[in-house]
XYZ file of C-alpha atoms in Angstrom:
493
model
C -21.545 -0.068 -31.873
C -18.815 1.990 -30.887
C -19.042 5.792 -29.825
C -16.044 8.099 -30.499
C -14.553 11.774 -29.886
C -14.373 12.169 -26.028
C -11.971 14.343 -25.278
C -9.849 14.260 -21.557
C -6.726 15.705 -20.099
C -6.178 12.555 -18.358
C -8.024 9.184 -18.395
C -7.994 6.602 -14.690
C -8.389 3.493 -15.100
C -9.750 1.958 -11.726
C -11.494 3.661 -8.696
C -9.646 1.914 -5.783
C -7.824 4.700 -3.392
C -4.974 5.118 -6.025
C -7.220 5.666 -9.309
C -9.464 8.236 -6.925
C -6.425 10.081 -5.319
C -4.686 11.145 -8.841
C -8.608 11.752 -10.714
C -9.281 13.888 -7.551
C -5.688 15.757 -7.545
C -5.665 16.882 -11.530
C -9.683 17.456 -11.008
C -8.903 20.059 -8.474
C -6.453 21.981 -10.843
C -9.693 22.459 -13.457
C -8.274 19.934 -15.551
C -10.758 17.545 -17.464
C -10.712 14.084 -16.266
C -12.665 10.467 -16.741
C -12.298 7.936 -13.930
C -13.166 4.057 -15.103
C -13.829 1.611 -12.742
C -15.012 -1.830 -14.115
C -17.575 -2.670 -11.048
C -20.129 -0.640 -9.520
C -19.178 0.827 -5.953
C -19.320 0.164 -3.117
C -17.234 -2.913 -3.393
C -15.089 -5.887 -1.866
C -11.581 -5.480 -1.164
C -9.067 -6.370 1.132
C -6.073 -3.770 2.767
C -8.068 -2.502 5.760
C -5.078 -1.562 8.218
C -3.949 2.325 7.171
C -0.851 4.175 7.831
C -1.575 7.568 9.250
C 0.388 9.656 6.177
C -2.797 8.535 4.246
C -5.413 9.584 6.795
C -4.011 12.993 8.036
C -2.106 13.803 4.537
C -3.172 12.419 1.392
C -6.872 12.691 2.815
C -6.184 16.424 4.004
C -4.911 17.499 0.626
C -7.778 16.156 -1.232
C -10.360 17.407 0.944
C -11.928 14.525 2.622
C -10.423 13.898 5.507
C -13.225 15.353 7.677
C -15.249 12.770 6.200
C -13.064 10.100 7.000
C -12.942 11.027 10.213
C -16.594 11.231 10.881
C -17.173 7.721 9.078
C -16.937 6.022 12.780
C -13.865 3.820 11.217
C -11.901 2.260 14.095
C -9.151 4.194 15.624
C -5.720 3.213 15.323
C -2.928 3.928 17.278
C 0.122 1.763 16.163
C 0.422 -2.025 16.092
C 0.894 -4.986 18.577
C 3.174 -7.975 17.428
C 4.317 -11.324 18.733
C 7.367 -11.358 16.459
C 11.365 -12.015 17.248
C 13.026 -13.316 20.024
C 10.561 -12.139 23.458
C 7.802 -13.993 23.524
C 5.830 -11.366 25.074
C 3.917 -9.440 22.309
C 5.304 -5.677 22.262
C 3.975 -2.520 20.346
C 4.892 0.480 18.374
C 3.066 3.572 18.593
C 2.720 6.312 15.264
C 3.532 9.139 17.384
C 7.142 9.207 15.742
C 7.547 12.885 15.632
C 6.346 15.946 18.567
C 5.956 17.842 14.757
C 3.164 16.565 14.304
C 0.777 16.764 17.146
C -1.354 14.064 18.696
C -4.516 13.699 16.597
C -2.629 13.168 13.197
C -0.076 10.161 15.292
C -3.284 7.612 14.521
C -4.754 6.177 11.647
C -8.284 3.675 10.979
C -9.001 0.281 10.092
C -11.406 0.844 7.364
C -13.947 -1.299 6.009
C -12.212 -0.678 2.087
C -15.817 -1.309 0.788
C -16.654 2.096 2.510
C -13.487 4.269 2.511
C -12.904 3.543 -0.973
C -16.490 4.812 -1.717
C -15.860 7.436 0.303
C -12.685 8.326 -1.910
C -14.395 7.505 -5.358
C -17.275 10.224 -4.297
C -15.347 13.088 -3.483
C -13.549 12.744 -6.785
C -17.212 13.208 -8.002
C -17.563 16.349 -6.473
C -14.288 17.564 -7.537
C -15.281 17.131 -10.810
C -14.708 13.848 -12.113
C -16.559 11.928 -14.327
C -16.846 8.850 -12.681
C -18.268 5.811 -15.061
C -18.665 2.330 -13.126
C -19.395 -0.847 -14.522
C -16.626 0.336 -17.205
C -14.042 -2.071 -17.996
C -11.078 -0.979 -20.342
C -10.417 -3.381 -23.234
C -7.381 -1.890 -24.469
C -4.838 1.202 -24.861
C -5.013 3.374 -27.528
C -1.426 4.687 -28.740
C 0.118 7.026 -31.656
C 3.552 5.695 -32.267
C 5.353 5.732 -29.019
C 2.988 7.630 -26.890
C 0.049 6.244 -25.639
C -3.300 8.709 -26.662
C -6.564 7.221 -24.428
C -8.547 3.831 -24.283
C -11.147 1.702 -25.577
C -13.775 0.445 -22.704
C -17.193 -1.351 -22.607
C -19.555 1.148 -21.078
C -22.324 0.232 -18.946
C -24.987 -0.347 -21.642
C -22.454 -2.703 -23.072
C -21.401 -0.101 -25.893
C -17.802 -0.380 -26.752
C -16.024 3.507 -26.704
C -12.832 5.047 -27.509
C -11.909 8.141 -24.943
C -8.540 10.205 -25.874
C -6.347 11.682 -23.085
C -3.268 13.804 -23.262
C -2.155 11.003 -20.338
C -3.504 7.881 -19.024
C -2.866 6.386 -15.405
C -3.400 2.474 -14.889
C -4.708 2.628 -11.090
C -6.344 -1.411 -11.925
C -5.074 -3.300 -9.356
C -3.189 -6.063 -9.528
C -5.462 -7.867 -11.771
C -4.327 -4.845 -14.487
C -4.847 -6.082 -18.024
C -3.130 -3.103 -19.240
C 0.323 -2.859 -17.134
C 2.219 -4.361 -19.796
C 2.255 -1.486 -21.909
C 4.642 0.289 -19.689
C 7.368 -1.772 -17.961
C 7.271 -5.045 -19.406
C 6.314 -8.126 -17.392
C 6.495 -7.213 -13.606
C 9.483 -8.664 -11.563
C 8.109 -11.328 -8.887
C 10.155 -11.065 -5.259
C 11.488 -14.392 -4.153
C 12.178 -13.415 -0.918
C 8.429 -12.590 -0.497
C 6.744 -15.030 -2.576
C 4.137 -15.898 0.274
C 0.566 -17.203 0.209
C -2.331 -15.170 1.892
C -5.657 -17.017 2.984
C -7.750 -14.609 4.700
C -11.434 -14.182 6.036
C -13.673 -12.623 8.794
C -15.084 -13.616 11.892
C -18.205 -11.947 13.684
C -16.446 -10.060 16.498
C -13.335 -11.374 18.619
C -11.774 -10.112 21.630
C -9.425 -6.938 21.589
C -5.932 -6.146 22.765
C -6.560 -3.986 26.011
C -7.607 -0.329 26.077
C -5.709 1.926 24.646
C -4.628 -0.029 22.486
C -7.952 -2.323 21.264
C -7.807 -0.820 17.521
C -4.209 -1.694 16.991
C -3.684 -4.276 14.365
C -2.165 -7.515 15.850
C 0.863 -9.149 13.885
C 1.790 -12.760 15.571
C 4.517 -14.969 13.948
C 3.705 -18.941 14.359
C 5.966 -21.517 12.868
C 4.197 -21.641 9.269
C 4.358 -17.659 9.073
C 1.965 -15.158 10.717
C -1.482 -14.338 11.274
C -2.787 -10.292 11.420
C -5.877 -9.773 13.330
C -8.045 -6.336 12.796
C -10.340 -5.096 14.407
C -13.201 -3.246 11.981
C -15.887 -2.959 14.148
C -17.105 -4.934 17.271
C -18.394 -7.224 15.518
C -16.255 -8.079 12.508
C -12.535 -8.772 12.439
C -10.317 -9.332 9.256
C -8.347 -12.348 9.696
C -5.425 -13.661 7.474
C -2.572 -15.513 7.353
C 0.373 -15.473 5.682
C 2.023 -19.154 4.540
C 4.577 -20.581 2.411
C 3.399 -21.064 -1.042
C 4.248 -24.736 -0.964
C 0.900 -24.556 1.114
C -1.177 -23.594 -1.966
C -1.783 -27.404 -2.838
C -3.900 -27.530 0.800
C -5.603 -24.179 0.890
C -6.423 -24.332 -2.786
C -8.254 -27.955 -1.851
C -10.256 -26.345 1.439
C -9.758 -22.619 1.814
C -11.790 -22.672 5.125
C -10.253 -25.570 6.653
C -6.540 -24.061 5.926
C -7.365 -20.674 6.666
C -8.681 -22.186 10.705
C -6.200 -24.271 10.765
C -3.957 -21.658 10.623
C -5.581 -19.516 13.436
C -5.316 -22.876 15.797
C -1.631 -23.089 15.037
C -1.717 -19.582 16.430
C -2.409 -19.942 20.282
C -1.997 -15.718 20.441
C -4.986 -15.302 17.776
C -6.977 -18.296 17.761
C -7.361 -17.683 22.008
C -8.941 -14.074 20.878
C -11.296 -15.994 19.005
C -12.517 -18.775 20.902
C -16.365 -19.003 20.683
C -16.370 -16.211 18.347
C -18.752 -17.575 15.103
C -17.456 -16.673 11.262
C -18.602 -13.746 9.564
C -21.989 -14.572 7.908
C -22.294 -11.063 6.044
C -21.754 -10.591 2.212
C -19.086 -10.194 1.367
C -17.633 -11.303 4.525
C -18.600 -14.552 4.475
C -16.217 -15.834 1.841
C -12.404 -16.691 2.345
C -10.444 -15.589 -0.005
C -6.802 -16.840 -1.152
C -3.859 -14.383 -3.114
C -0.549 -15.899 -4.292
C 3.163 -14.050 -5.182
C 1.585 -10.596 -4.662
C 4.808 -8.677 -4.093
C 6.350 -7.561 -7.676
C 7.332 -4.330 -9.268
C 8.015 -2.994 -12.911
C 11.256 -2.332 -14.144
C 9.918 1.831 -15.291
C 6.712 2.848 -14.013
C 5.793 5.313 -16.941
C 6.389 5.807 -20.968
C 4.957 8.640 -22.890
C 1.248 9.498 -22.010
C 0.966 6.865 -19.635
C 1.890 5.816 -15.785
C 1.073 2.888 -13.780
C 0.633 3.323 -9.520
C -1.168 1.603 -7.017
C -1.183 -2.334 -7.236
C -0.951 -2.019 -10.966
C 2.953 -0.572 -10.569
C 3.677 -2.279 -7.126
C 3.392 -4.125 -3.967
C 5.763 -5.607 -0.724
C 3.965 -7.301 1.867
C 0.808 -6.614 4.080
C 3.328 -7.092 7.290
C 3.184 -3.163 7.684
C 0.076 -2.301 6.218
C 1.932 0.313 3.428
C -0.261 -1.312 0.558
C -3.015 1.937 0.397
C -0.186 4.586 1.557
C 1.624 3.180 -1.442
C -0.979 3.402 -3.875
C -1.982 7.001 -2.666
C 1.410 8.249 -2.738
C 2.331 7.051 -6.242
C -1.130 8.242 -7.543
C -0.432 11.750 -6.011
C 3.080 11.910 -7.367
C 1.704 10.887 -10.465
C -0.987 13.691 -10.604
C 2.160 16.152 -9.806
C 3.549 14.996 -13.181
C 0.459 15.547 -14.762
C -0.782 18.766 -13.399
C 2.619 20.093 -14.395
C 2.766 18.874 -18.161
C -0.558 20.684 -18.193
C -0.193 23.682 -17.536
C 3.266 23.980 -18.533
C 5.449 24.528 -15.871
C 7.852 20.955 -15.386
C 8.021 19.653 -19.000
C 6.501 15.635 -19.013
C 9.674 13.777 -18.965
C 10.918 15.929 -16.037
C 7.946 15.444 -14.084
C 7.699 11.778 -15.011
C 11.152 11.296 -13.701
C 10.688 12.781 -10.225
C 7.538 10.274 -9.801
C 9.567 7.398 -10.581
C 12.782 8.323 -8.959
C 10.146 9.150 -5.463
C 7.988 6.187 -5.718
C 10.631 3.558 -6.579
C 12.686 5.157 -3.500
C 9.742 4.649 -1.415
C 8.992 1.287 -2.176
C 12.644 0.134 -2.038
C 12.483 1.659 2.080
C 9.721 -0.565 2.567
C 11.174 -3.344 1.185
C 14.406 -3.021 3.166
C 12.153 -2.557 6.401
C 10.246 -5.924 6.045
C 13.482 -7.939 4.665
C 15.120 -6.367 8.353
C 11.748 -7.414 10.048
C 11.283 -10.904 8.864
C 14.700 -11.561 10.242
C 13.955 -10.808 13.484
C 11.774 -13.682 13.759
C 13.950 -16.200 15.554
C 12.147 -19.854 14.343
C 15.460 -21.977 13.405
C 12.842 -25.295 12.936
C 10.544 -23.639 10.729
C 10.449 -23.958 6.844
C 8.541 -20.413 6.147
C 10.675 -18.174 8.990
C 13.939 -20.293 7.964
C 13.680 -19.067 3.925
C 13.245 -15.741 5.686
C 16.424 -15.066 6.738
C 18.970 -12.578 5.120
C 21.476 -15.055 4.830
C 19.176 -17.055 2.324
C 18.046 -13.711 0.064
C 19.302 -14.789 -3.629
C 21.671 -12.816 -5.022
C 19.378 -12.590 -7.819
C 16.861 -10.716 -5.950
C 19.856 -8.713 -4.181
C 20.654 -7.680 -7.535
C 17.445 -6.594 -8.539
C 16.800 -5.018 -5.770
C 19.794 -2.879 -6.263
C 18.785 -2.616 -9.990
C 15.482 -1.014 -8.370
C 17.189 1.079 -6.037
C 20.018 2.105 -7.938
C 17.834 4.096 -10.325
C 15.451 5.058 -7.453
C 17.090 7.342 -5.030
C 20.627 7.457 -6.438
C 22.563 9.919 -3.488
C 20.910 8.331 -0.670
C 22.813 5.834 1.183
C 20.139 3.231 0.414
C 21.431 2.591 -3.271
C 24.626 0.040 -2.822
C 25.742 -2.578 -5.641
C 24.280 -6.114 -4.614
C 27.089 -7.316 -3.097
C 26.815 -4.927 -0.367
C 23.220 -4.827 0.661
C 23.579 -8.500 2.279
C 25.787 -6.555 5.206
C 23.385 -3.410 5.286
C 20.184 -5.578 5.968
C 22.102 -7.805 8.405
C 22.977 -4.444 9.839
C 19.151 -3.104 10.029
C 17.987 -6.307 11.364
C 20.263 -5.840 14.374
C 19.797 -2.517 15.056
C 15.857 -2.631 14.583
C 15.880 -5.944 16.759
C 17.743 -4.103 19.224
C 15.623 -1.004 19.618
C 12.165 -3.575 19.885
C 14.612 -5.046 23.022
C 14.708 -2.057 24.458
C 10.989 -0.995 24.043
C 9.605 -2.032 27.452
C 12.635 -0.358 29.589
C 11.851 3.219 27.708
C 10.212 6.291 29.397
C 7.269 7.333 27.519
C 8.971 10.365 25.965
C 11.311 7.731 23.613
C 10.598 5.778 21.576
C 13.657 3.140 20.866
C 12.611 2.618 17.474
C 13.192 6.644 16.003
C 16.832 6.081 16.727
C 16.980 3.531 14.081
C 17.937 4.291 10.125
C 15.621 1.791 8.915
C 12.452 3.011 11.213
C 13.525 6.940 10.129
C 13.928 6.002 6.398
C 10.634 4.046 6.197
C 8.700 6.714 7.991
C 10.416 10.041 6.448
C 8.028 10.429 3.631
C 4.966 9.729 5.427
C 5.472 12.499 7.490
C 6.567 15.135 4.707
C 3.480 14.051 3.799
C 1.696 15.262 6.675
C 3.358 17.961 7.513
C 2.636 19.151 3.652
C -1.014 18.556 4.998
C -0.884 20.322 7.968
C 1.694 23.277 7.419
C 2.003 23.600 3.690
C 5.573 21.643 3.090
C 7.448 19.632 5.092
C 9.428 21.851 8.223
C 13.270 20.545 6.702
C 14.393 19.582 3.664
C 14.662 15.713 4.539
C 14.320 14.229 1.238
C 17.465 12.527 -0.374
C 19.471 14.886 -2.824
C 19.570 13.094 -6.241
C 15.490 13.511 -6.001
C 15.553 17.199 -4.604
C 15.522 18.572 -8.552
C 11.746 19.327 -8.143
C 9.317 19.787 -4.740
C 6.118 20.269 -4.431
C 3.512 23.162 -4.852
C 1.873 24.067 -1.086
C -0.948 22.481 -2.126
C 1.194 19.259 -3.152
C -0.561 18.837 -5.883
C 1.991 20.059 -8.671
C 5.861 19.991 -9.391
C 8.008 22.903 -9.092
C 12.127 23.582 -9.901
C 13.276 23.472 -6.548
């Protein structure tokens, strides 16, 4: 049986923090909108470390962040890493700007099961027709332009929905990506291996810095330890993928084998028992996780959140990517609707803003890999500039190049190999000079890298906080449109 004739301005596919972030922001406009999520919430995932642009300004703008806040999630205040040449671990605090004032320079470590909830609810109350246990068997299109979906509902009756736009937010599991973009483009540089779990407490790094997340390099890669709550830490670590063979065999076994290859993390969890709570109780393996699309949108339809792309978890910019995209997205869309940025201009600006934004990321972590100094080590070895492939250099400046062209970032291939070396030393050098500075600098702001990666999380904020960001800091060739004071729409600058 199939049921047809519902009507939608725009149709989400997925409830994770990207499909709830653009539902919510064209909700709030009065604009019609269906959310489907395939499983029933609350739910497992992993991505618990959060940057603070997605607490204090993607949360502000859609109205939850009170309730965020009073969720008792653990505070974060930056991150402590064993990583590069001292073998001291050192730490990086958020307060990057005196702009933005001390509350909004933290962030959580979320349990995702319950933030995401928290997310998928409010877009509820905003207006959104939520519908869980909803998978989406295909896209519907007209021609070129793609016109709404066909799902299973929960009863198990198939049903067509039409939309003047569509938005895959499905992970990276996505069935559906391919209709926009084409097969995704895998990273070689960081085609890793992730084996991750939970324990039932562990020690923490000393006051005030216990909620930080802990990054430690060992030889086969590196380990991140967070803290959720006193008694459950997320563990994982990140390998080679000529590993798979052994953690594919015994998950468990390579997974704490790992941790006691890691004297800085396995000493936090001597005598500390696994987790024994569903769903913590599993462990969990992903493979070649960092990808993109070559266009992130075609008529009627746009992909964000792990469904368009992801780096690395090194950083933790996984839900402040998905967020970001999603709210650019809804931009687009709220725009188109009511007329005021035709589609394709919208649609442009969201590319051109999340591309750019991804491509800072990715130039951050290729810089921060190469700080780790392990000459006899396999993994840290194939992490060095010198051994990126020119084929990735050149899709990486294939990326960039229609990203953020204007901004300084967008070279031809052949010279990004001397601006990363360049990034690496000067972000290497400012982490050397951490532990000499007063408290009033902070070694790493002086950097390009640092102050490229960071710009658009605070805009973000300050949009939050103040309406629009205080300067005009974003790169010219995207400046053709900015953002409503609510952020939620596009206008001609």
């Amino acid at each position: 049986m199939t049921s047809e004739n519902e009507d939608y301005d725009l149709i989400v596919v997925g409830g994770g923090p990207a499909g709830s972030t653009a539902a919510t922001a064209v909700a709030l406009r009065g604009h019609r909108v269906l959310l489907l999520e395939r499983e029933t919430f609350p739910r497992y995932q992993i991505g618990e470390s959060l940057l603070p642009a997605t607490v204090h300004g993607l949360c502000r703008l859609l109205g939850v962040a009170d309730e965020v806040a009073r969720a008792g999630f653990t505070l974060k205040r930056g991150g402590t890493l064993r990583w590069g040449r001292d073998p001291e671990p050192w730490q990086f605090s958020f307060a990057m700007t005196p702009r933005l004032p001390e509350p909004t320079a933290t962030a959580f470590q979320v349990e995702r099961s319950r933030f995401d909830e928290i997310l998928l609810r409010n877009a509820e109350r905003a207006g959104v027709e939520v519908r869980e246990g909803s998978p989406v068997r295909r896209v519907l299109s007209e021609g070129d332009r793609v016109r709404g979906v066909e799902y299973t509902d929960r009863d198990g009756t198939r049903r067509t929905a039409h939309a003047r736009f569509v938005m895959d937010a499905s992970g990276n599991t996505s069935r559906i990506h391919g209709r926009v973009g084409g097969a995704r483009v895998y990273s070689d540089f960081f085609r890793n291996l992730a084996v991750f779990g939970y324990y039932a407490g562990g020690r923490r790094l000393p006051a005030p810095n216990s909620g930080n997340i802990f990054c430690a390099a060992f030889d086969a890669g590196w380990l991140w330890y967070i803290p959720l709550r006193d008694d459950l830490t997320s563990v994982g670590a990140v390998i080679a993928p000529e590993h798979y063979a052994a953690v594919q065999d015994d998950p468990r076994a390579a997974w704490q084998n790992m941790i006691k290859a890691c004297p800085e993390v396995d000493r936090l969890l001597t005598d500390v028992p696994v987790a024994t709570e569903p769903p913590y109780d599993q462990v969990r393996v992903r493979k070649d996780y960092s990808y993109w699309k070559a266009s992130l949108w075609s008529p009627g339809m746009a992909l964000v959140g792990d469904a368009a792309c992801f780096v690395d978890p090194v950083l933790s910019s996984g839900v402040h990517l998905a967020t970001y995209g999603a709210l650019l997205a809804a931009r687009a869309v709220n725009s188109a609707l009511d007329g005021s940025v035709p589609e394709e201009r919208g649609f442009a600006e969201f590319e051109a803003r999340y591309r750019r934004e991804y491509g800072v990321f990715y130039e951050f972590l290729i810089a921060f890999y190469d700080m780790e100094r392990n000459e006899d080590s396999y993994f840290w070895s194939a992490k060095k500039i010198t051994r990126v492939d020119v084929d990735e250099a050149a899709a990486f400046a294939e990326l960039a190049g229609g990203v953020a062209s204007g901004d300084t970032g967008v070279l031809a291939a052949g010279g990004l190999g001397a601006r990363w070396n360049s990034a690496a030393a000067e972000l290497e050098g400012a982490v050397g000079r951490l532990t000499s500075a007063d408290e009033r600098t902070n070694p790493l702001l002086g950097t390009r890298v640092v102050t490229e990666t960071f710009r658009t999380g605070n805009a973000l904020q300050e949009q939050a906080l103040y309406g629009g960001p205080l300067d005009d800091r974003t790169p010219p060739a995207i400046g053709r449109l900015t953002a409503t004071e609510d952020g939620l729409s596009w206008l001609p600058a």
